[in-house]
């Protein structure tokens, strides 16, 4: 790792914050997709069972 | 099952049908994800290992490689929403509603990250985390507009009605975008004026422009990938609501 100089703490927090935010966004998108797909599959299964 | 007897559809009609749109765009997701990941790896390598420190700012210039792409996305996503809002109001395009709704939370996060990284860059370079000047205040207003739009989507049960009202709200709110863009020219501000997208070309050396551009494309592709995925989910969510309604009607009759 390179030396980030006297303001390293600001640089690290900026990248950490962005990483957390983006990871959260990706996670939320995937969880939402999975939950909705599950709900849809269950509904379609009960519909075709009738 | 393929329908061979169906008349040939134009691409416009093809993407107007939600099911067709999902089938047509799903193969794009993995290549987009892979390309985004590769660009982030290259971009971060450039940002930390293959770019020099600035002769005035020192290493804090590296914050730019995440700040500028997020600030760009905060406005680009709004642009996508405004174009989709036109699609909703003018053409009643069924996917314009979906695109608008899927983009709003993404835009809100990118705007929040632009403000966050801006504050962390401002402290060591300007001596303050925050200043109520044109650029920062108008970007904060943008964040509130995004949050308002997300809240509006959740306030309505009828998503078709919601889309029309939110489309109008989105287009009214679009006035804020040129205000953000030109705030650095109109008012005296701490924030520097544009230095990349200028008529006379970028005003920074290639060694700093390269990581910026790679991160810029990486973040833009990240948004496009997430937007597409979120649109697929929104289409499925609408199908869920339709099926639930049908089931409820079937149970009551």
PDB file of C-alpha atoms in Angstrom:
ATOM      1  CA  UNK A   1       0.000   0.000   0.000  1.00  0.00           C
ATOM      2  CA  UNK A   2       1.276   3.429  -0.829  1.00  0.00           C
ATOM      3  CA  UNK A   3       1.757   6.158   1.733  1.00  0.00           C
ATOM      4  CA  UNK A   4      -1.334   8.375   1.630  1.00  0.00           C
ATOM      5  CA  UNK A   5       0.254  11.335   3.378  1.00  0.00           C
ATOM      6  CA  UNK A   6      -1.063  13.433   6.277  1.00  0.00           C
ATOM      7  CA  UNK A   7      -4.709  13.293   5.164  1.00  0.00           C
ATOM      8  CA  UNK A   8      -4.875   9.510   4.796  1.00  0.00           C
ATOM      9  CA  UNK A   9      -7.817   9.259   7.170  1.00  0.00           C
ATOM     10  CA  UNK A  10     -10.033  11.355   4.854  1.00  0.00           C
ATOM     11  CA  UNK A  11      -9.076   9.325   1.783  1.00  0.00           C
ATOM     12  CA  UNK A  12      -9.651   5.995   3.522  1.00  0.00           C
ATOM     13  CA  UNK A  13     -13.029   7.070   4.928  1.00  0.00           C
ATOM     14  CA  UNK A  14     -14.150   8.375   1.537  1.00  0.00           C
ATOM     15  CA  UNK A  15     -13.367   5.060  -0.174  1.00  0.00           C
ATOM     16  CA  UNK A  16     -14.758   3.039   2.740  1.00  0.00           C
ATOM     17  CA  UNK A  17     -18.012   4.996   2.716  1.00  0.00           C
ATOM     18  CA  UNK A  18     -18.424   4.567  -1.042  1.00  0.00           C
ATOM     19  CA  UNK A  19     -17.607   0.844  -0.780  1.00  0.00           C
ATOM     20  CA  UNK A  20     -20.187   0.370   1.985  1.00  0.00           C
ATOM     21  CA  UNK A  21     -22.815   2.396   0.139  1.00  0.00           C
ATOM     22  CA  UNK A  22     -22.302   0.564  -3.156  1.00  0.00           C
ATOM     23  CA  UNK A  23     -22.177  -2.856  -1.440  1.00  0.00           C
ATOM     24  CA  UNK A  24     -25.417  -2.030   0.355  1.00  0.00           C
ATOM     25  CA  UNK A  25     -27.050  -0.952  -2.893  1.00  0.00           C
ATOM     26  CA  UNK A  26     -25.968  -4.140  -4.703  1.00  0.00           C
ATOM     27  CA  UNK A  27     -27.119  -6.266  -1.757  1.00  0.00           C
ATOM     28  CA  UNK A  28     -30.488  -4.527  -1.553  1.00  0.00           C
ATOM     29  CA  UNK A  29     -31.020  -4.884  -5.331  1.00  0.00           C
ATOM     30  CA  UNK A  30     -30.244  -8.613  -5.197  1.00  0.00           C
ATOM     31  CA  UNK A  31     -32.350  -9.316  -2.087  1.00  0.00           C
ATOM     32  CA  UNK A  32     -35.296  -7.398  -3.557  1.00  0.00           C
ATOM     33  CA  UNK A  33     -34.915  -9.353  -6.835  1.00  0.00           C
ATOM     34  CA  UNK A  34     -34.788 -12.703  -5.033  1.00  0.00           C
ATOM     35  CA  UNK A  35     -37.786 -11.971  -2.777  1.00  0.00           C
ATOM     36  CA  UNK A  36     -39.914 -10.753  -5.665  1.00  0.00           C
ATOM     37  CA  UNK A  37     -38.968 -13.728  -7.864  1.00  0.00           C
ATOM     38  CA  UNK A  38     -39.873 -16.103  -5.002  1.00  0.00           C
ATOM     39  CA  UNK A  39     -43.248 -14.426  -4.473  1.00  0.00           C
ATOM     40  CA  UNK A  40     -44.003 -14.553  -8.198  1.00  0.00           C
ATOM     41  CA  UNK A  41     -43.009 -18.215  -8.469  1.00  0.00           C
ATOM     42  CA  UNK A  42     -45.250 -19.117  -5.488  1.00  0.00           C
ATOM     43  CA  UNK A  43     -48.202 -17.212  -6.960  1.00  0.00           C
ATOM     44  CA  UNK A  44     -47.793 -18.789 -10.375  1.00  0.00           C
ATOM     45  CA  UNK A  45     -47.489 -22.244  -8.835  1.00  0.00           C
ATOM     46  CA  UNK A  46     -50.720 -21.814  -6.848  1.00  0.00           C
ATOM     47  CA  UNK A  47     -52.409 -20.475  -9.960  1.00  0.00           C
ATOM     48  CA  UNK A  48     -51.440 -23.427 -12.154  1.00  0.00           C
ATOM     49  CA  UNK A  49     -52.386 -25.827  -9.324  1.00  0.00           C
ATOM     50  CA  UNK A  50     -56.014 -24.669  -9.534  1.00  0.00           C
TER      51      UNK A  50
ATOM     52  CA  UNK B   1     -42.405 -21.214 -26.810  1.00  0.00           C
ATOM     53  CA  UNK B   2     -41.814 -19.264 -29.989  1.00  0.00           C
ATOM     54  CA  UNK B   3     -44.655 -17.911 -32.053  1.00  0.00           C
ATOM     55  CA  UNK B   4     -43.653 -18.124 -35.682  1.00  0.00           C
ATOM     56  CA  UNK B   5     -46.860 -16.660 -37.043  1.00  0.00           C
ATOM     57  CA  UNK B   6     -46.532 -13.392 -35.126  1.00  0.00           C
ATOM     58  CA  UNK B   7     -45.825 -10.334 -37.253  1.00  0.00           C
ATOM     59  CA  UNK B   8     -42.320  -8.947 -36.993  1.00  0.00           C
ATOM     60  CA  UNK B   9     -42.162  -6.290 -34.308  1.00  0.00           C
ATOM     61  CA  UNK B  10     -40.052  -3.186 -34.286  1.00  0.00           C
ATOM     62  CA  UNK B  11     -37.517  -2.887 -31.440  1.00  0.00           C
ATOM     63  CA  UNK B  12     -39.640  -0.101 -29.945  1.00  0.00           C
ATOM     64  CA  UNK B  13     -42.650  -2.406 -29.632  1.00  0.00           C
ATOM     65  CA  UNK B  14     -40.475  -5.253 -28.512  1.00  0.00           C
ATOM     66  CA  UNK B  15     -39.138  -3.360 -25.506  1.00  0.00           C
ATOM     67  CA  UNK B  16     -42.612  -1.929 -24.799  1.00  0.00           C
ATOM     68  CA  UNK B  17     -43.756  -5.378 -23.742  1.00  0.00           C
ATOM     69  CA  UNK B  18     -42.397  -5.955 -20.227  1.00  0.00           C
ATOM     70  CA  UNK B  19     -41.930  -9.701 -20.661  1.00  0.00           C
ATOM     71  CA  UNK B  20     -40.128  -9.226 -23.960  1.00  0.00           C
ATOM     72  CA  UNK B  21     -37.981  -6.516 -22.431  1.00  0.00           C
ATOM     73  CA  UNK B  22     -36.844  -8.855 -19.647  1.00  0.00           C
ATOM     74  CA  UNK B  23     -36.126 -11.686 -22.096  1.00  0.00           C
ATOM     75  CA  UNK B  24     -34.279  -9.318 -24.400  1.00  0.00           C
ATOM     76  CA  UNK B  25     -32.123  -7.596 -21.771  1.00  0.00           C
ATOM     77  CA  UNK B  26     -31.424 -10.486 -19.369  1.00  0.00           C
ATOM     78  CA  UNK B  27     -28.431 -11.769 -21.407  1.00  0.00           C
ATOM     79  CA  UNK B  28     -26.869  -8.309 -20.983  1.00  0.00           C
ATOM     80  CA  UNK B  29     -26.681  -8.548 -17.173  1.00  0.00           C
ATOM     81  CA  UNK B  30     -23.705 -10.866 -16.761  1.00  0.00           C
ATOM     82  CA  UNK B  31     -21.447  -9.235 -19.366  1.00  0.00           C
ATOM     83  CA  UNK B  32     -22.295  -5.826 -17.841  1.00  0.00           C
ATOM     84  CA  UNK B  33     -21.520  -7.099 -14.335  1.00  0.00           C
ATOM     85  CA  UNK B  34     -18.195  -8.597 -15.444  1.00  0.00           C
ATOM     86  CA  UNK B  35     -17.165  -5.459 -17.328  1.00  0.00           C
ATOM     87  CA  UNK B  36     -18.084  -3.264 -14.341  1.00  0.00           C
ATOM     88  CA  UNK B  37     -16.045  -5.434 -11.954  1.00  0.00           C
ATOM     89  CA  UNK B  38     -12.993  -5.412 -14.239  1.00  0.00           C
ATOM     90  CA  UNK B  39     -13.177  -1.637 -14.653  1.00  0.00           C
ATOM     91  CA  UNK B  40     -13.399  -1.152 -10.870  1.00  0.00           C
ATOM     92  CA  UNK B  41     -10.300  -3.303 -10.334  1.00  0.00           C
ATOM     93  CA  UNK B  42      -8.374  -1.376 -13.016  1.00  0.00           C
ATOM     94  CA  UNK B  43      -9.718   1.953 -11.755  1.00  0.00           C
ATOM     95  CA  UNK B  44      -8.768   1.292  -8.127  1.00  0.00           C
ATOM     96  CA  UNK B  45      -5.317   0.097  -9.173  1.00  0.00           C
ATOM     97  CA  UNK B  46      -4.817   3.320 -11.105  1.00  0.00           C
ATOM     98  CA  UNK B  47      -6.270   5.411  -8.276  1.00  0.00           C
ATOM     99  CA  UNK B  48      -3.910   4.084  -5.600  1.00  0.00           C
ATOM    100  CA  UNK B  49      -0.857   2.637  -7.355  1.00  0.00           C
ATOM    101  CA  UNK B  50      -0.486   4.154 -10.797  1.00  0.00           C
ATOM    102  CA  UNK B  51      -1.300   7.828 -10.354  1.00  0.00           C
ATOM    103  CA  UNK B  52       0.767  10.598  -8.798  1.00  0.00           C
ATOM    104  CA  UNK B  53      -0.229  12.883  -5.962  1.00  0.00           C
ATOM    105  CA  UNK B  54      -1.330  16.365  -6.901  1.00  0.00           C
ATOM    106  CA  UNK B  55       1.338  19.063  -6.620  1.00  0.00           C
ATOM    107  CA  UNK B  56      -0.972  21.185  -4.428  1.00  0.00           C
ATOM    108  CA  UNK B  57      -3.511  18.828  -2.870  1.00  0.00           C
ATOM    109  CA  UNK B  58      -1.161  15.900  -2.345  1.00  0.00           C
ATOM    110  CA  UNK B  59      -2.841  12.536  -1.954  1.00  0.00           C
ATOM    111  CA  UNK B  60      -6.318  13.944  -1.295  1.00  0.00           C
ATOM    112  CA  UNK B  61      -6.671  14.185  -5.090  1.00  0.00           C
ATOM    113  CA  UNK B  62      -7.428  10.450  -4.922  1.00  0.00           C
ATOM    114  CA  UNK B  63     -10.811  11.287  -3.367  1.00  0.00           C
ATOM    115  CA  UNK B  64     -11.686  12.822  -6.740  1.00  0.00           C
ATOM    116  CA  UNK B  65     -11.765   9.350  -8.344  1.00  0.00           C
ATOM    117  CA  UNK B  66     -14.846   8.464  -6.291  1.00  0.00           C
ATOM    118  CA  UNK B  67     -16.282  11.960  -5.795  1.00  0.00           C
ATOM    119  CA  UNK B  68     -16.587  13.042  -9.442  1.00  0.00           C
ATOM    120  CA  UNK B  69     -18.197   9.780 -10.730  1.00  0.00           C
ATOM    121  CA  UNK B  70     -20.799   9.898  -7.928  1.00  0.00           C
ATOM    122  CA  UNK B  71     -21.505  13.583  -8.558  1.00  0.00           C
ATOM    123  CA  UNK B  72     -21.861  12.835 -12.275  1.00  0.00           C
ATOM    124  CA  UNK B  73     -24.246   9.946 -11.547  1.00  0.00           C
ATOM    125  CA  UNK B  74     -26.351  12.098  -9.207  1.00  0.00           C
ATOM    126  CA  UNK B  75     -27.204  14.213 -12.272  1.00  0.00           C
ATOM    127  CA  UNK B  76     -27.108  11.513 -14.971  1.00  0.00           C
ATOM    128  CA  UNK B  77     -29.609   9.341 -13.070  1.00  0.00           C
ATOM    129  CA  UNK B  78     -31.902  12.344 -12.772  1.00  0.00           C
ATOM    130  CA  UNK B  79     -31.545  12.815 -16.532  1.00  0.00           C
ATOM    131  CA  UNK B  80     -32.613   9.187 -17.076  1.00  0.00           C
ATOM    132  CA  UNK B  81     -35.605   9.776 -14.781  1.00  0.00           C
ATOM    133  CA  UNK B  82     -36.571  12.975 -16.609  1.00  0.00           C
ATOM    134  CA  UNK B  83     -36.415  11.237 -20.028  1.00  0.00           C
ATOM    135  CA  UNK B  84     -38.459   8.345 -18.594  1.00  0.00           C
ATOM    136  CA  UNK B  85     -40.953  10.867 -17.201  1.00  0.00           C
ATOM    137  CA  UNK B  86     -41.407  12.212 -20.744  1.00  0.00           C
ATOM    138  CA  UNK B  87     -41.887   8.619 -21.895  1.00  0.00           C
ATOM    139  CA  UNK B  88     -44.619   8.217 -19.288  1.00  0.00           C
ATOM    140  CA  UNK B  89     -46.417  11.468 -20.063  1.00  0.00           C
ATOM    141  CA  UNK B  90     -46.010  11.708 -23.831  1.00  0.00           C
ATOM    142  CA  UNK B  91     -45.926   8.103 -25.075  1.00  0.00           C
ATOM    143  CA  UNK B  92     -47.475   6.260 -22.114  1.00  0.00           C
ATOM    144  CA  UNK B  93     -44.640   3.809 -22.554  1.00  0.00           C
ATOM    145  CA  UNK B  94     -45.182   1.054 -19.955  1.00  0.00           C
ATOM    146  CA  UNK B  95     -41.478   0.669 -19.297  1.00  0.00           C
ATOM    147  CA  UNK B  96     -40.895   4.368 -18.737  1.00  0.00           C
ATOM    148  CA  UNK B  97     -42.750   4.092 -15.403  1.00  0.00           C
ATOM    149  CA  UNK B  98     -40.637   1.098 -14.459  1.00  0.00           C
ATOM    150  CA  UNK B  99     -37.417   2.876 -15.426  1.00  0.00           C
ATOM    151  CA  UNK B 100     -38.369   5.972 -13.393  1.00  0.00           C
ATOM    152  CA  UNK B 101     -39.201   3.987 -10.296  1.00  0.00           C
ATOM    153  CA  UNK B 102     -36.120   1.746 -10.465  1.00  0.00           C
ATOM    154  CA  UNK B 103     -33.751   4.707 -10.897  1.00  0.00           C
ATOM    155  CA  UNK B 104     -34.900   6.836  -7.948  1.00  0.00           C
ATOM    156  CA  UNK B 105     -33.265   4.968  -5.018  1.00  0.00           C
ATOM    157  CA  UNK B 106     -30.076   4.508  -7.057  1.00  0.00           C
ATOM    158  CA  UNK B 107     -29.892   8.239  -7.735  1.00  0.00           C
ATOM    159  CA  UNK B 108     -30.499   9.011  -4.065  1.00  0.00           C
ATOM    160  CA  UNK B 109     -27.570   6.846  -2.986  1.00  0.00           C
ATOM    161  CA  UNK B 110     -25.154   8.262  -5.576  1.00  0.00           C
ATOM    162  CA  UNK B 111     -26.118  11.801  -4.535  1.00  0.00           C
ATOM    163  CA  UNK B 112     -25.569  10.960  -0.860  1.00  0.00           C
ATOM    164  CA  UNK B 113     -22.149   9.497  -1.733  1.00  0.00           C
ATOM    165  CA  UNK B 114     -21.237  12.593  -3.764  1.00  0.00           C
ATOM    166  CA  UNK B 115     -22.030  14.774  -0.727  1.00  0.00           C
ATOM    167  CA  UNK B 116     -20.194  12.415   1.637  1.00  0.00           C
ATOM    168  CA  UNK B 117     -16.998  12.213  -0.431  1.00  0.00           C
ATOM    169  CA  UNK B 118     -17.215  15.947  -1.129  1.00  0.00           C
ATOM    170  CA  UNK B 119     -17.288  16.706   2.597  1.00  0.00           C
ATOM    171  CA  UNK B 120     -14.293  14.450   3.234  1.00  0.00           C
ATOM    172  CA  UNK B 121     -12.390  16.117   0.409  1.00  0.00           C
ATOM    173  CA  UNK B 122     -13.430  19.599   1.517  1.00  0.00           C
ATOM    174  CA  UNK B 123     -12.078  19.302   5.065  1.00  0.00           C
ATOM    175  CA  UNK B 124      -8.388  18.854   4.154  1.00  0.00           C
ATOM    176  CA  UNK B 125      -8.467  21.115   1.064  1.00  0.00           C
ATOM    177  CA  UNK B 126     -10.847  23.934   2.068  1.00  0.00           C
ATOM    178  CA  UNK B 127     -10.771  23.553   5.823  1.00  0.00           C
ATOM    179  CA  UNK B 128     -14.469  22.761   6.133  1.00  0.00           C
ATOM    180  CA  UNK B 129     -16.727  19.744   5.712  1.00  0.00           C
ATOM    181  CA  UNK B 130     -19.650  21.832   4.563  1.00  0.00           C
ATOM    182  CA  UNK B 131     -20.429  25.311   3.282  1.00  0.00           C
ATOM    183  CA  UNK B 132     -23.880  26.584   2.323  1.00  0.00           C
ATOM    184  CA  UNK B 133     -22.795  27.648  -1.138  1.00  0.00           C
ATOM    185  CA  UNK B 134     -24.442  27.157  -4.530  1.00  0.00           C
ATOM    186  CA  UNK B 135     -23.008  23.792  -5.551  1.00  0.00           C
ATOM    187  CA  UNK B 136     -23.398  22.044  -2.217  1.00  0.00           C
ATOM    188  CA  UNK B 137     -26.810  23.441  -1.371  1.00  0.00           C
ATOM    189  CA  UNK B 138     -28.268  22.626  -4.797  1.00  0.00           C
ATOM    190  CA  UNK B 139     -26.871  19.072  -4.586  1.00  0.00           C
ATOM    191  CA  UNK B 140     -28.456  18.686  -1.135  1.00  0.00           C
ATOM    192  CA  UNK B 141     -31.754  19.863  -2.654  1.00  0.00           C
ATOM    193  CA  UNK B 142     -31.287  17.166  -5.339  1.00  0.00           C
ATOM    194  CA  UNK B 143     -30.941  14.532  -2.604  1.00  0.00           C
ATOM    195  CA  UNK B 144     -34.209  15.739  -1.034  1.00  0.00           C
ATOM    196  CA  UNK B 145     -35.940  15.607  -4.431  1.00  0.00           C
ATOM    197  CA  UNK B 146     -34.776  11.993  -4.895  1.00  0.00           C
ATOM    198  CA  UNK B 147     -35.987  11.050  -1.417  1.00  0.00           C
ATOM    199  CA  UNK B 148     -39.302  12.778  -2.095  1.00  0.00           C
ATOM    200  CA  UNK B 149     -39.729  10.765  -5.299  1.00  0.00           C
ATOM    201  CA  UNK B 150     -38.938   7.492  -3.503  1.00  0.00           C
ATOM    202  CA  UNK B 151     -41.493   8.415  -0.816  1.00  0.00           C
ATOM    203  CA  UNK B 152     -44.113   9.309  -3.439  1.00  0.00           C
ATOM    204  CA  UNK B 153     -43.744   5.924  -5.150  1.00  0.00           C
ATOM    205  CA  UNK B 154     -44.413   4.259  -1.817  1.00  0.00           C
ATOM    206  CA  UNK B 155     -47.391   6.493  -1.056  1.00  0.00           C
ATOM    207  CA  UNK B 156     -49.550   5.225  -3.930  1.00  0.00           C
ATOM    208  CA  UNK B 157     -51.215   1.838  -4.322  1.00  0.00           C
ATOM    209  CA  UNK B 158     -52.134   2.499  -7.930  1.00  0.00           C
ATOM    210  CA  UNK B 159     -48.739   2.589  -9.646  1.00  0.00           C
ATOM    211  CA  UNK B 160     -50.111   3.816 -12.988  1.00  0.00           C
ATOM    212  CA  UNK B 161     -51.613   6.900 -11.371  1.00  0.00           C
ATOM    213  CA  UNK B 162     -48.484   7.346  -9.281  1.00  0.00           C
ATOM    214  CA  UNK B 163     -46.334   7.292 -12.431  1.00  0.00           C
ATOM    215  CA  UNK B 164     -48.147  10.230 -13.986  1.00  0.00           C
ATOM    216  CA  UNK B 165     -48.014  12.383 -10.858  1.00  0.00           C
ATOM    217  CA  UNK B 166     -44.361  11.523 -10.191  1.00  0.00           C
ATOM    218  CA  UNK B 167     -43.481  12.190 -13.847  1.00  0.00           C
ATOM    219  CA  UNK B 168     -44.766  15.742 -13.487  1.00  0.00           C
ATOM    220  CA  UNK B 169     -42.932  16.169 -10.183  1.00  0.00           C
ATOM    221  CA  UNK B 170     -39.724  14.797 -11.763  1.00  0.00           C
ATOM    222  CA  UNK B 171     -39.900  17.225 -14.685  1.00  0.00           C
ATOM    223  CA  UNK B 172     -40.514  20.190 -12.372  1.00  0.00           C
ATOM    224  CA  UNK B 173     -37.577  19.073 -10.222  1.00  0.00           C
ATOM    225  CA  UNK B 174     -35.355  18.864 -13.328  1.00  0.00           C
ATOM    226  CA  UNK B 175     -34.917  22.645 -13.119  1.00  0.00           C
ATOM    227  CA  UNK B 176     -32.433  21.911 -10.321  1.00  0.00           C
ATOM    228  CA  UNK B 177     -30.010  20.114 -12.683  1.00  0.00           C
ATOM    229  CA  UNK B 178     -28.855  23.171 -14.673  1.00  0.00           C
ATOM    230  CA  UNK B 179     -28.772  25.079 -11.379  1.00  0.00           C
ATOM    231  CA  UNK B 180     -26.285  22.523 -10.003  1.00  0.00           C
ATOM    232  CA  UNK B 181     -24.295  22.551 -13.235  1.00  0.00           C
ATOM    233  CA  UNK B 182     -23.961  26.327 -13.465  1.00  0.00           C
ATOM    234  CA  UNK B 183     -23.911  27.092  -9.726  1.00  0.00           C
ATOM    235  CA  UNK B 184     -20.111  27.260  -9.845  1.00  0.00           C
ATOM    236  CA  UNK B 185     -20.263  29.951 -12.532  1.00  0.00           C
ATOM    237  CA  UNK B 186     -23.206  31.971 -11.197  1.00  0.00           C
ATOM    238  CA  UNK B 187     -22.295  32.330  -7.539  1.00  0.00           C
ATOM    239  CA  UNK B 188     -19.073  32.847  -5.730  1.00  0.00           C
ATOM    240  CA  UNK B 189     -18.300  29.471  -4.292  1.00  0.00           C
ATOM    241  CA  UNK B 190     -15.611  27.325  -2.734  1.00  0.00           C
ATOM    242  CA  UNK B 191     -16.239  24.632  -5.319  1.00  0.00           C
ATOM    243  CA  UNK B 192     -14.037  24.759  -8.386  1.00  0.00           C
ATOM    244  CA  UNK B 193     -15.625  25.256 -11.830  1.00  0.00           C
ATOM    245  CA  UNK B 194     -15.793  22.461 -14.420  1.00  0.00           C
ATOM    246  CA  UNK B 195     -12.361  21.083 -15.276  1.00  0.00           C
ATOM    247  CA  UNK B 196     -13.057  17.939 -17.320  1.00  0.00           C
ATOM    248  CA  UNK B 197     -15.996  18.610 -19.639  1.00  0.00           C
ATOM    249  CA  UNK B 198     -14.976  21.939 -21.065  1.00  0.00           C
ATOM    250  CA  UNK B 199     -15.105  23.315 -24.577  1.00  0.00           C
ATOM    251  CA  UNK B 200     -11.319  23.671 -24.572  1.00  0.00           C
ATOM    252  CA  UNK B 201     -10.700  20.144 -23.267  1.00  0.00           C
ATOM    253  CA  UNK B 202      -9.870  18.769 -19.816  1.00  0.00           C
ATOM    254  CA  UNK B 203      -7.578  20.822 -17.608  1.00  0.00           C
ATOM    255  CA  UNK B 204      -5.653  18.059 -15.936  1.00  0.00           C
ATOM    256  CA  UNK B 205      -2.708  15.852 -16.919  1.00  0.00           C
ATOM    257  CA  UNK B 206      -3.269  12.382 -18.366  1.00  0.00           C
ATOM    258  CA  UNK B 207      -1.838  10.673 -15.281  1.00  0.00           C
ATOM    259  CA  UNK B 208      -4.769  11.994 -13.225  1.00  0.00           C
ATOM    260  CA  UNK B 209      -7.352  11.977 -16.020  1.00  0.00           C
ATOM    261  CA  UNK B 210      -6.868   8.235 -16.746  1.00  0.00           C
ATOM    262  CA  UNK B 211      -7.941   6.899 -13.311  1.00  0.00           C
ATOM    263  CA  UNK B 212     -10.767   9.434 -13.263  1.00  0.00           C
ATOM    264  CA  UNK B 213     -12.090   8.283 -16.640  1.00  0.00           C
ATOM    265  CA  UNK B 214     -11.819   4.574 -15.769  1.00  0.00           C
ATOM    266  CA  UNK B 215     -13.706   5.104 -12.492  1.00  0.00           C
ATOM    267  CA  UNK B 216     -16.200   7.308 -14.319  1.00  0.00           C
ATOM    268  CA  UNK B 217     -17.054   4.539 -16.805  1.00  0.00           C
ATOM    269  CA  UNK B 218     -17.013   1.897 -14.022  1.00  0.00           C
ATOM    270  CA  UNK B 219     -19.555   3.826 -11.916  1.00  0.00           C
ATOM    271  CA  UNK B 220     -21.743   4.553 -14.953  1.00  0.00           C
ATOM    272  CA  UNK B 221     -21.802   0.848 -15.879  1.00  0.00           C
ATOM    273  CA  UNK B 222     -22.522  -0.009 -12.245  1.00  0.00           C
ATOM    274  CA  UNK B 223     -25.589   2.199 -12.399  1.00  0.00           C
ATOM    275  CA  UNK B 224     -26.738   0.765 -15.753  1.00  0.00           C
ATOM    276  CA  UNK B 225     -26.370  -2.805 -14.448  1.00  0.00           C
ATOM    277  CA  UNK B 226     -28.242  -2.101 -11.207  1.00  0.00           C
ATOM    278  CA  UNK B 227     -30.904  -0.120 -13.035  1.00  0.00           C
ATOM    279  CA  UNK B 228     -31.541  -2.999 -15.440  1.00  0.00           C
ATOM    280  CA  UNK B 229     -31.716  -5.515 -12.582  1.00  0.00           C
ATOM    281  CA  UNK B 230     -34.037  -3.248 -10.583  1.00  0.00           C
ATOM    282  CA  UNK B 231     -36.257  -2.808 -13.661  1.00  0.00           C
ATOM    283  CA  UNK B 232     -36.566  -6.581 -14.026  1.00  0.00           C
ATOM    284  CA  UNK B 233     -37.545  -6.803 -10.353  1.00  0.00           C
ATOM    285  CA  UNK B 234     -40.099  -3.999 -10.715  1.00  0.00           C
ATOM    286  CA  UNK B 235     -41.698  -5.764 -13.700  1.00  0.00           C
ATOM    287  CA  UNK B 236     -41.975  -8.943 -11.613  1.00  0.00           C
ATOM    288  CA  UNK B 237     -43.383  -6.972  -8.665  1.00  0.00           C
ATOM    289  CA  UNK B 238     -46.151  -5.614 -10.909  1.00  0.00           C
ATOM    290  CA  UNK B 239     -46.929  -9.122 -12.086  1.00  0.00           C
ATOM    291  CA  UNK B 240     -47.135 -10.203  -8.420  1.00  0.00           C
ATOM    292  CA  UNK B 241     -49.626  -7.413  -7.677  1.00  0.00           C
ATOM    293  CA  UNK B 242     -51.734  -8.349 -10.739  1.00  0.00           C
ATOM    294  CA  UNK B 243     -51.803 -12.024  -9.745  1.00  0.00           C
ATOM    295  CA  UNK B 244     -52.662 -11.174  -6.131  1.00  0.00           C
ATOM    296  CA  UNK B 245     -55.525  -8.997  -7.331  1.00  0.00           C
ATOM    297  CA  UNK B 246     -56.791 -11.756  -9.615  1.00  0.00           C
ATOM    298  CA  UNK B 247     -56.543 -14.280  -6.780  1.00  0.00           C
ATOM    299  CA  UNK B 248     -58.491 -11.935  -4.484  1.00  0.00           C
ATOM    300  CA  UNK B 249     -61.192 -11.433  -7.125  1.00  0.00           C
ATOM    301  CA  UNK B 250     -61.385 -15.175  -7.691  1.00  0.00           C
ATOM    302  CA  UNK B 251     -61.774 -15.793  -3.951  1.00  0.00           C
ATOM    303  CA  UNK B 252     -64.519 -13.194  -3.522  1.00  0.00           C
ATOM    304  CA  UNK B 253     -66.668 -14.263  -6.485  1.00  0.00           C
TER     305      UNK B 253
END
